[in-house]
CSV table of N, CA and C in Angstrom, one decimal:
chain,number,residue,atom,x,y,z
A,27,THR,N,4.1,-0.9,-27.1
A,27,THR,CA,4.9,-2.3,-27.4
A,27,THR,C,4.6,-3.3,-26.4
A,28,ALA,N,4.8,-4.3,-26.9
A,28,ALA,CA,4.2,-5.7,-26.0
A,28,ALA,C,5.2,-5.8,-24.9
A,29,ILE,N,4.5,-6.4,-23.8
A,29,ILE,CA,5.3,-6.6,-22.6
A,29,ILE,C,5.9,-8.2,-22.9
A,30,THR,N,7.2,-8.2,-22.6
A,30,THR,CA,7.7,-9.4,-22.7
A,30,THR,C,7.5,-10.2,-21.6
A,31,ALA,N,7.3,-11.6,-21.4
A,31,ALA,CA,7.1,-12.4,-20.3
A,31,ALA,C,8.2,-12.4,-19.4
A,32,GLY,N,8.2,-12.1,-18.2
A,32,GLY,CA,9.2,-12.1,-17.2
A,32,GLY,C,9.9,-10.9,-16.9
A,33,THR,N,9.6,-9.8,-17.8
A,33,THR,CA,10.1,-8.5,-17.2
A,33,THR,C,9.0,-7.9,-16.5
A,34,GLU,N,9.5,-6.8,-15.7
A,34,GLU,CA,8.8,-6.1,-14.8
A,34,GLU,C,9.0,-4.6,-14.9
A,35,PRO,N,7.7,-4.0,-15.0
A,35,PRO,CA,7.6,-2.6,-15.2
A,35,PRO,C,8.3,-1.8,-14.0
A,36,ASP,N,9.0,-0.9,-14.2
A,36,ASP,CA,9.9,-0.1,-13.1
A,36,ASP,C,9.1,0.2,-12.0
A,37,PHE,N,7.6,0.7,-12.2
A,37,PHE,CA,6.6,1.2,-11.2
A,37,PHE,C,6.5,0.1,-10.2
A,38,PHE,N,6.2,-1.2,-10.6
A,38,PHE,CA,6.1,-2.4,-9.8
A,38,PHE,C,7.4,-2.6,-8.7
A,39,GLY,N,8.5,-2.7,-9.4
A,39,GLY,CA,9.8,-2.9,-8.9
A,39,GLY,C,10.1,-2.0,-7.6
A,40,SER,N,9.8,-0.5,-8.1
A,40,SER,CA,10.2,0.5,-7.2
A,40,SER,C,9.4,0.4,-6.0
A,41,GLN,N,8.1,0.1,-6.2
A,41,GLN,CA,7.0,0.0,-5.0
A,41,GLN,C,7.5,-1.3,-4.1
A,42,MET,N,7.8,-2.3,-4.6
A,42,MET,CA,8.2,-3.2,-3.9
A,42,MET,C,9.4,-3.1,-3.1
A,43,LYS,N,10.5,-2.4,-3.8
A,43,LYS,CA,11.7,-2.2,-2.9
A,43,LYS,C,11.3,-1.1,-1.7
A,44,ILE,N,10.4,-0.2,-2.0
A,44,ILE,CA,10.1,0.7,-0.8
A,44,ILE,C,9.3,-0.1,0.3
A,45,LEU,N,8.6,-1.1,0.0
A,45,LEU,CA,8.0,-2.0,1.1
A,45,LEU,C,8.8,-2.9,1.8
A,46,THR,N,9.9,-3.3,1.0
A,46,THR,CA,10.6,-4.3,1.7
A,46,THR,C,12.2,-4.0,1.9
A,47,GLY,N,12.4,-2.8,1.9
A,47,GLY,CA,13.7,-2.1,2.3
A,47,GLY,C,14.0,-2.3,3.7
A,48,GLN,N,15.5,-2.2,3.8
A,48,GLN,CA,16.0,-2.3,5.2
A,48,GLN,C,15.4,-1.2,6.0
A,49,GLN,N,15.0,-1.7,7.2
A,49,GLN,CA,14.7,-0.5,8.2
A,49,GLN,C,15.9,0.2,8.7
A,50,PRO,N,15.8,1.5,9.1
A,50,PRO,CA,16.9,2.0,9.7
A,50,PRO,C,17.4,1.5,11.0
A,51,GLU,N,18.7,1.7,11.3
A,51,GLU,CA,19.3,1.2,12.5
A,51,GLU,C,18.8,2.4,13.6
A,52,LEU,N,18.3,2.0,14.7
A,52,LEU,CA,17.9,3.0,15.8
A,52,LEU,C,18.9,3.1,16.8
A,53,VAL,N,20.0,2.4,16.9
A,53,VAL,CA,21.0,2.3,18.0
A,53,VAL,C,22.1,3.2,17.5
A,54,THR,N,22.7,4.0,18.4
A,54,THR,CA,24.0,4.8,18.1
A,54,THR,C,25.1,3.9,18.6
A,55,ASN,N,26.0,3.7,17.9
A,55,ASN,CA,27.4,2.8,18.3
A,55,ASN,C,26.9,1.4,18.7
A,56,GLY,N,26.1,0.7,18.1
A,56,GLY,CA,25.8,-0.5,18.7
A,56,GLY,C,27.0,-1.6,18.5
A,57,ASP,N,28.1,-1.1,17.7
A,57,ASP,CA,29.2,-2.0,17.8
A,57,ASP,C,30.3,-1.6,18.7
A,58,PHE,N,30.0,-0.7,19.4
A,58,PHE,CA,30.8,-0.2,20.7
A,58,PHE,C,32.4,0.2,20.1
A,59,ALA,N,32.2,0.6,19.0
A,59,ALA,CA,33.7,1.0,18.4
A,59,ALA,C,34.2,2.2,19.3
A,60,THR,N,33.6,3.0,19.8
A,60,THR,CA,34.0,4.0,20.6
A,60,THR,C,33.2,3.9,22.0
A,61,ASP,N,33.9,4.8,22.9
A,61,ASP,CA,33.2,4.9,24.3
A,61,ASP,C,32.1,6.1,24.2
A,62,SER,N,31.1,5.9,23.3
A,62,SER,CA,30.3,7.0,23.1
A,62,SER,C,29.0,6.4,22.9
A,63,GLY,N,27.8,7.4,23.2
A,63,GLY,CA,26.6,6.9,22.8
A,63,GLY,C,25.6,6.0,23.7
A,64,TRP,N,26.5,5.7,24.7
A,64,TRP,CA,25.9,4.7,25.7
A,64,TRP,C,26.2,5.4,26.9
A,65,SER,N,25.2,5.3,28.0
A,65,SER,CA,25.6,5.8,29.3
A,65,SER,C,25.8,4.4,30.0
A,66,LYS,N,26.7,4.4,31.0
A,66,LYS,CA,27.1,3.2,31.7
A,66,LYS,C,26.9,3.6,33.1
A,67,GLN,N,26.1,2.4,34.0
A,67,GLN,CA,26.1,2.5,35.3
A,67,GLN,C,27.5,1.7,35.9
A,68,THR,N,27.4,1.6,37.1
A,68,THR,CA,28.6,1.2,37.9
A,68,THR,C,28.9,-0.4,37.4
A,69,GLY,N,30.2,-0.6,37.2
A,69,GLY,CA,30.5,-1.9,36.8
A,69,GLY,C,30.7,-2.2,35.3
A,70,TRP,N,30.1,-1.3,34.6
A,70,TRP,CA,30.3,-1.3,32.9
A,70,TRP,C,31.3,-0.6,32.4
A,71,THR,N,32.1,-1.0,31.5
A,71,THR,CA,33.1,-0.3,30.7
A,71,THR,C,32.8,-0.6,29.3
A,72,ILE,N,33.2,0.4,28.5
A,72,ILE,CA,33.3,0.2,26.9
A,72,ILE,C,34.8,0.2,26.3
A,73,ALA,N,35.2,-1.0,25.8
A,73,ALA,CA,36.7,-1.0,25.4
A,73,ALA,C,36.7,-2.1,24.5
A,74,ASN,N,37.7,-2.2,23.6
A,74,ASN,CA,37.9,-3.2,22.7
A,74,ASN,C,36.8,-3.6,21.8
A,75,GLY,N,35.9,-2.8,21.6
A,75,GLY,CA,34.7,-3.0,20.8
A,75,GLY,C,33.5,-3.7,21.4
A,76,LYS,N,33.5,-3.6,22.7
A,76,LYS,CA,32.5,-4.4,23.4
A,76,LYS,C,32.2,-3.6,24.7
A,77,ALA,N,30.9,-3.9,25.2
A,77,ALA,CA,30.5,-3.2,26.4
A,77,ALA,C,30.5,-4.3,27.6
A,78,ASN,N,31.5,-4.1,28.5
A,78,ASN,CA,31.9,-5.2,29.4
A,78,ASN,C,31.4,-5.0,30.8
A,79,SER,N,30.9,-6.1,31.5
A,79,SER,CA,30.4,-5.9,32.8
A,79,SER,C,31.3,-7.1,33.7
A,80,ALA,N,31.9,-6.5,34.8
A,80,ALA,CA,32.6,-7.5,35.6
A,80,ALA,C,31.8,-7.7,36.9
A,81,GLY,N,30.7,-8.4,36.7
A,81,GLY,CA,29.9,-8.8,37.8
A,81,GLY,C,28.9,-7.5,38.2
A,82,SER,N,28.3,-6.7,37.3
A,82,SER,CA,27.8,-5.6,37.5
A,82,SER,C,26.3,-6.1,37.8
A,83,THR,N,25.7,-5.2,38.6
A,83,THR,CA,24.1,-5.2,38.7
A,83,THR,C,23.4,-4.2,38.0
A,84,GLY,N,24.2,-3.5,37.3
A,84,GLY,CA,23.8,-2.4,36.6
A,84,GLY,C,23.5,-2.5,35.1
A,85,ALA,N,23.5,-1.6,34.2
A,85,ALA,CA,23.2,-1.5,32.8
A,85,ALA,C,24.0,-0.7,32.0
A,86,VAL,N,24.0,-0.7,30.6
A,86,VAL,CA,24.4,0.1,29.7
A,86,VAL,C,23.1,0.6,29.0
A,87,TYR,N,22.9,1.9,28.6
A,87,TYR,CA,21.6,2.3,28.1
A,87,TYR,C,21.8,3.5,27.3
A,88,GLN,N,20.8,3.6,26.4
A,88,GLN,CA,20.7,4.8,25.5
A,88,GLN,C,19.3,5.4,25.7
A,89,SER,N,19.2,6.8,25.7
A,89,SER,CA,17.9,7.4,25.5
A,89,SER,C,17.8,7.7,24.0
A,90,LYS,N,16.4,7.3,23.7
A,90,LYS,CA,16.0,7.5,22.4
A,90,LYS,C,14.4,7.7,22.4
A,91,THR,N,14.1,8.4,21.5
A,91,THR,CA,12.5,8.5,21.5
A,91,THR,C,12.0,7.4,20.6
A,92,TYR,N,11.3,6.6,21.2
A,92,TYR,CA,10.8,5.4,20.5
A,92,TYR,C,9.3,5.4,20.6
A,93,VAL,N,8.4,4.9,19.6
A,93,VAL,CA,7.0,5.0,19.6
A,93,VAL,C,6.5,3.9,20.5
A,94,SER,N,5.8,4.2,21.6
A,94,SER,CA,5.3,3.3,22.5
A,94,SER,C,4.5,2.2,21.9
A,95,SER,N,4.4,1.1,22.3
A,95,SER,CA,3.6,-0.1,21.8
A,95,SER,C,3.9,-0.5,20.4
A,96,LYS,N,5.0,0.1,19.7
A,96,LYS,CA,5.3,-0.5,18.4
A,96,LYS,C,6.2,-1.7,18.6
A,97,ASN,N,6.4,-2.5,17.8
A,97,ASN,CA,7.3,-3.8,17.8
A,97,ASN,C,8.6,-3.5,17.3
A,98,TYR,N,9.6,-3.8,18.0
A,98,TYR,CA,11.1,-3.5,17.5
A,98,TYR,C,11.8,-4.8,17.7
A,99,LYS,N,12.5,-5.1,16.8
A,99,LYS,CA,13.4,-6.1,16.7
A,99,LYS,C,14.9,-5.9,17.2
A,100,VAL,N,15.1,-6.5,18.4
A,100,VAL,CA,16.5,-6.1,19.1
A,100,VAL,C,17.3,-7.5,18.9
A,101,THR,N,18.5,-7.2,18.4
A,101,THR,CA,19.5,-8.3,18.5
A,101,THR,C,20.9,-7.9,19.0
A,102,TYR,N,21.5,-8.8,19.8
A,102,TYR,CA,22.7,-8.6,20.4
A,102,TYR,C,23.6,-9.8,20.6
A,103,THR,N,24.8,-9.6,20.8
A,103,THR,CA,25.6,-10.7,21.1
A,103,THR,C,26.4,-10.8,22.4
A,104,ILE,N,26.3,-11.9,23.1
A,104,ILE,CA,26.8,-12.0,24.4
A,104,ILE,C,28.3,-12.7,24.1
A,105,SER,N,29.3,-12.3,24.5
A,105,SER,CA,30.5,-13.1,24.5
A,105,SER,C,31.3,-13.0,25.8
A,106,ASP,N,32.3,-13.7,26.0
A,106,ASP,CA,33.2,-13.7,27.1
A,106,ASP,C,32.4,-14.0,28.3
A,107,TYR,N,31.2,-14.8,28.2
A,107,TYR,CA,30.4,-15.0,29.2
A,107,TYR,C,30.9,-15.7,30.4
A,108,VAL,N,30.7,-15.3,31.6
A,108,VAL,CA,31.1,-16.1,32.8
A,108,VAL,C,30.1,-16.4,33.8
A,109,SER,N,29.0,-15.4,33.9
A,109,SER,CA,28.0,-15.7,34.8
A,109,SER,C,27.0,-14.8,34.8
A,110,GLY,N,25.8,-15.1,35.4
A,110,GLY,CA,24.6,-14.1,35.1
A,110,GLY,C,23.8,-14.3,34.1
A,111,SER,N,23.0,-13.1,33.9
A,111,SER,CA,22.0,-13.1,32.8
A,111,SER,C,21.9,-11.5,32.4
A,112,LEU,N,21.5,-11.4,31.0
A,112,LEU,CA,21.4,-10.1,30.7
A,112,LEU,C,19.9,-10.0,30.0
A,113,ARG,N,19.2,-8.9,30.0
A,113,ARG,CA,18.0,-8.7,29.4
A,113,ARG,C,18.0,-7.3,28.9
A,114,ILE,N,16.8,-7.0,28.0
A,114,ILE,CA,16.4,-5.7,27.7
A,114,ILE,C,15.3,-5.4,28.4
A,115,THR,N,15.4,-4.0,29.0
A,115,THR,CA,14.3,-3.5,29.7
A,115,THR,C,14.0,-2.1,29.1
A,116,TRP,N,12.9,-1.9,28.7
A,116,TRP,CA,12.5,-0.7,27.9
A,116,TRP,C,11.1,-0.3,28.2
A,117,GLY,N,11.2,0.9,28.9
A,117,GLY,CA,9.9,1.5,29.6
A,117,GLY,C,9.3,0.3,30.6
A,118,ASN,N,8.1,0.0,30.4
A,118,ASN,CA,7.6,-1.0,31.3
A,118,ASN,C,7.6,-2.4,30.7
A,119,ALA,N,8.5,-2.8,29.5
A,119,ALA,CA,8.6,-4.1,28.9
A,119,ALA,C,9.8,-4.5,29.2
A,120,ALA,N,9.9,-5.8,29.5
A,120,ALA,CA,11.2,-6.5,29.8
A,120,ALA,C,11.4,-7.6,28.8
A,121,GLY,N,12.4,-7.7,28.2
A,121,GLY,CA,12.6,-8.8,27.4
A,121,GLY,C,13.0,-10.1,28.1
A,122,VAL,N,13.5,-11.1,27.5
A,122,VAL,CA,13.8,-12.3,28.0
A,122,VAL,C,15.3,-12.3,28.7
A,123,SER,N,15.5,-13.0,29.7
A,123,SER,CA,16.9,-13.2,30.3
A,123,SER,C,17.6,-14.1,29.5
A,124,ASN,N,18.7,-13.6,29.0
A,124,ASN,CA,19.6,-14.5,28.3
A,124,ASN,C,21.1,-14.7,29.0
A,125,ASN,N,21.6,-15.8,28.8
A,125,ASN,CA,23.0,-16.0,29.4
A,125,ASN,C,23.7,-17.0,28.5
A,126,GLY,N,25.0,-17.0,28.6
A,126,GLY,CA,25.8,-17.8,27.7
A,126,GLY,C,26.3,-17.0,26.6
A,127,ASN,N,27.2,-17.4,25.8
A,127,ASN,CA,27.7,-16.9,24.6
A,127,ASN,C,26.7,-17.1,23.5
A,128,GLY,N,26.4,-16.2,22.6
A,128,GLY,CA,25.6,-16.3,21.5
A,128,GLY,C,24.9,-15.1,21.1
A,129,THR,N,24.1,-15.0,20.0
A,129,THR,CA,23.4,-14.1,19.5
A,129,THR,C,22.1,-14.2,19.6
A,130,PHE,N,21.4,-13.2,20.2
A,130,PHE,CA,20.1,-13.3,20.7
A,130,PHE,C,19.1,-12.1,20.0
A,131,THR,N,17.9,-12.6,19.5
A,131,THR,CA,17.0,-11.8,18.8
A,131,THR,C,15.7,-11.9,19.5
A,132,GLU,N,15.1,-10.7,19.7
A,132,GLU,CA,13.7,-10.8,20.3
A,132,GLU,C,13.0,-9.6,19.8
A,133,ILE,N,11.7,-9.7,19.8
A,133,ILE,CA,10.8,-8.4,19.5
A,133,ILE,C,10.1,-8.0,20.8
A,134,ILE,N,10.4,-6.8,21.0
A,134,ILE,CA,10.0,-6.1,22.4
A,134,ILE,C,9.0,-4.8,22.0
A,135,SER,N,8.0,-4.8,22.8
A,135,SER,CA,7.2,-3.5,22.5
A,135,SER,C,7.3,-2.7,23.8
A,136,PRO,N,8.1,-1.5,23.7
A,136,PRO,CA,8.2,-0.6,25.0
A,136,PRO,C,6.8,0.1,25.1
A,137,THR,N,6.6,0.2,26.4
A,137,THR,CA,5.3,1.0,26.8
A,137,THR,C,5.6,2.2,27.4
A,138,SER,N,4.8,2.7,28.3
A,138,SER,CA,5.0,4.0,28.8
A,138,SER,C,6.4,4.0,29.4
A,139,GLY,N,6.9,5.5,29.2
A,139,GLY,CA,8.3,5.6,29.5
A,139,GLY,C,9.4,4.8,28.6
A,140,GLY,N,8.9,4.5,27.6
A,140,GLY,CA,9.8,3.8,26.6
A,140,GLY,C,10.9,4.5,26.0
A,141,ASN,N,11.4,5.6,26.3
A,141,ASN,CA,12.3,6.4,25.8
A,141,ASN,C,13.9,6.1,26.3
A,142,VAL,N,13.8,5.0,27.1
A,142,VAL,CA,15.3,4.5,27.5
A,142,VAL,C,15.1,3.0,27.4
A,143,MET,N,16.4,2.6,26.6
A,143,MET,CA,16.4,1.1,26.5
A,143,MET,C,17.6,0.7,27.1
A,144,TYR,N,17.6,-0.2,28.2
A,144,TYR,CA,18.6,-0.6,29.1
A,144,TYR,C,19.0,-2.1,28.6
A,145,MET,N,20.5,-2.4,28.6
A,145,MET,CA,20.9,-3.7,28.4
A,145,MET,C,21.2,-4.0,29.9
A,146,ALA,N,20.5,-4.8,30.5
A,146,ALA,CA,20.6,-4.8,32.1
A,146,ALA,C,20.8,-6.2,32.5
A,147,ALA,N,21.7,-6.2,33.7
A,147,ALA,CA,22.0,-7.3,34.3
A,147,ALA,C,20.8,-7.9,35.2
A,148,VAL,N,20.8,-9.2,35.2
A,148,VAL,CA,19.8,-9.6,36.1
A,148,VAL,C,20.6,-10.4,37.2
A,149,GLY,N,20.3,-9.8,38.4
A,149,GLY,CA,21.2,-10.2,39.4
A,149,GLY,C,22.5,-9.6,39.1
A,150,THR,N,23.7,-10.4,38.9
A,150,THR,CA,24.8,-9.9,38.4
A,150,THR,C,25.1,-10.5,37.2
A,151,PHE,N,25.8,-9.7,36.2
A,151,PHE,CA,26.3,-10.4,35.2
A,151,PHE,C,27.7,-10.2,34.7
A,152,THR,N,28.5,-11.1,34.5
A,152,THR,CA,29.9,-11.1,34.1
A,152,THR,C,29.9,-11.5,32.6
A,153,GLY,N,30.5,-10.7,31.8
A,153,GLY,CA,30.6,-10.9,30.2
A,153,GLY,C,30.5,-9.6,29.6
A,154,SER,N,30.5,-9.9,28.2
A,154,SER,CA,30.5,-8.6,27.2
A,154,SER,C,29.3,-8.7,26.2
A,155,ILE,N,28.9,-7.7,25.8
A,155,ILE,CA,27.9,-7.4,24.8
A,155,ILE,C,28.5,-6.7,23.4
A,156,ASP,N,27.7,-7.0,22.4
A,156,ASP,CA,28.5,-6.4,21.3
A,156,ASP,C,27.2,-6.4,20.2
A,157,ASN,N,27.5,-5.7,19.0
A,157,ASN,CA,26.6,-5.8,17.8
A,157,ASN,C,25.2,-5.7,18.2
A,158,VAL,N,24.9,-4.9,19.0
A,158,VAL,CA,23.5,-4.4,19.5
A,158,VAL,C,22.8,-3.6,18.2
A,159,SER,N,21.7,-4.1,17.9
A,159,SER,CA,20.9,-3.5,16.7
A,159,SER,C,19.4,-3.5,17.1
A,160,VAL,N,18.8,-2.4,16.8
A,160,VAL,CA,17.4,-2.0,17.1
A,160,VAL,C,16.8,-1.5,16.0
A,161,LYS,N,15.7,-2.2,15.4
A,161,LYS,CA,15.0,-1.8,14.3
A,161,LYS,C,13.6,-2.0,14.2
A,162,LEU,N,12.8,-1.1,13.7
A,162,LEU,CA,11.3,-1.3,13.8
A,162,LEU,C,11.0,-2.6,13.2
A,163,ALA,N,10.2,-3.6,13.8
A,163,ALA,CA,9.6,-4.7,13.2
A,163,ALA,C,8.5,-4.4,12.5
A,164,ARG,N,8.4,-4.5,11.2
A,164,ARG,CA,7.4,-4.2,10.4
A,164,ARG,C,6.5,-5.4,10.0
A,165,ALA,N,6.2,-6.1,11.0
A,165,ALA,CA,5.3,-7.4,10.8
A,165,ALA,C,4.0,-6.8,10.1
A,166,GLU,N,3.5,-5.6,10.4
A,166,GLU,CA,2.1,-5.3,9.8
A,166,GLU,C,2.4,-5.2,8.4
A,167,GLU,N,3.6,-4.9,7.8
A,167,GLU,CA,3.8,-4.5,6.5
A,167,GLU,C,4.0,-5.9,5.6
A,168,VAL,N,4.3,-7.1,6.3
A,168,VAL,CA,4.3,-8.4,5.6
A,168,VAL,C,3.1,-8.5,4.8
A,169,GLU,N,2.0,-8.5,5.4
A,169,GLU,CA,0.8,-8.5,4.6
A,169,GLU,C,0.7,-7.5,3.5
A,170,ALA,N,0.9,-6.4,3.6
A,170,ALA,CA,1.0,-5.3,2.5
A,170,ALA,C,1.9,-5.8,1.5
A,171,VAL,N,2.9,-6.3,1.7
A,171,VAL,CA,4.0,-6.9,0.8
A,171,VAL,C,3.3,-7.9,0.0
A,172,LYS,N,2.9,-8.9,0.8
A,172,LYS,CA,2.1,-10.0,0.0
A,172,LYS,C,1.0,-9.5,-0.9
A,173,CYS,N,0.1,-8.6,-0.3
A,173,CYS,CA,-0.9,-7.9,-1.1
A,173,CYS,C,-0.3,-7.2,-2.5
A,174,LEU,N,0.8,-6.5,-2.3
A,174,LEU,CA,1.3,-5.8,-3.4
A,174,LEU,C,1.8,-6.8,-4.4
A,175,ALA,N,2.5,-8.0,-4.0
A,175,ALA,CA,3.1,-9.1,-4.6
A,175,ALA,C,1.9,-9.7,-5.6
A,176,ASP,N,0.9,-10.0,-5.0
A,176,ASP,CA,-0.2,-10.6,-5.7
A,176,ASP,C,-0.8,-9.6,-6.5
A,177,TRP,N,-0.8,-8.4,-6.3
A,177,TRP,CA,-1.4,-7.4,-7.3
A,177,TRP,C,-0.4,-7.3,-8.5
A,178,ILE,N,0.7,-7.2,-8.2
A,178,ILE,CA,1.7,-7.1,-9.4
A,178,ILE,C,1.6,-8.5,-10.3
A,179,HIS,N,1.4,-9.7,-9.7
A,179,HIS,CA,1.4,-10.9,-10.3
A,179,HIS,C,0.2,-10.9,-11.2
A,180,THR,N,-1.0,-10.5,-10.6
A,180,THR,CA,-2.3,-10.4,-11.3
A,180,THR,C,-2.2,-9.2,-12.4
A,181,THR,N,-1.7,-8.2,-12.1
A,181,THR,CA,-1.7,-7.1,-13.2
A,181,THR,C,-0.9,-7.5,-14.3
A,182,ALA,N,0.3,-8.1,-14.0
A,182,ALA,CA,1.2,-8.5,-15.1
A,182,ALA,C,0.6,-9.5,-15.8
A,183,LEU,N,0.0,-10.4,-15.3
A,183,LEU,CA,-0.6,-11.5,-16.2
A,183,LEU,C,-1.8,-10.9,-17.1
A,184,GLN,N,-2.6,-9.9,-16.5
A,184,GLN,CA,-3.5,-9.4,-17.2
A,184,GLN,C,-3.0,-8.6,-18.5
A,185,ASP,N,-1.8,-7.9,-18.2
A,185,ASP,CA,-1.2,-7.1,-19.3
A,185,ASP,C,-0.8,-7.9,-20.3
A,186,LEU,N,0.0,-9.1,-19.9
A,186,LEU,CA,0.4,-10.1,-21.0
A,186,LEU,C,-0.6,-10.6,-21.9
A,187,ASN,N,-2.0,-10.8,-21.3
A,187,ASN,CA,-2.9,-11.4,-22.1
A,187,ASN,C,-3.8,-10.2,-23.0
A,188,ASN,N,-3.3,-8.9,-22.9
A,188,ASN,CA,-4.0,-8.0,-23.8
A,188,ASN,C,-3.3,-8.1,-25.0
């Protein structure tokens, strides 16, 4: 049968969905719905759907096995901000110090010792964090998606011309 212009064979669509699908969430209880999944250092509590610091110099953290030197996209929200800064430390990698209310996203590459991710006070931090998300940043696959899209486009045009 002839291929109708604008249709997409199932094979191409399924392959594109594999490459562009959502990455799995790597953080447990990133919405702090319960007081579980996170370890808390002195001065941190988990209540009302947030991790809260009342002038702590410590951190909340999770132990996970992450692939050293891979890029991870970390997103989190600071609210109820009063003072200080917060940053991600992960193995020998340290993220940007952020302060003020807002949602922050950064790419971080944990190095040796990268199996513990800290949401750590810089100096002292008074405020809350919520909606912590960590996903593998698949930047290296962006080119693969583009190549597949180009291949699908070229192949579909060739098929239409037969």
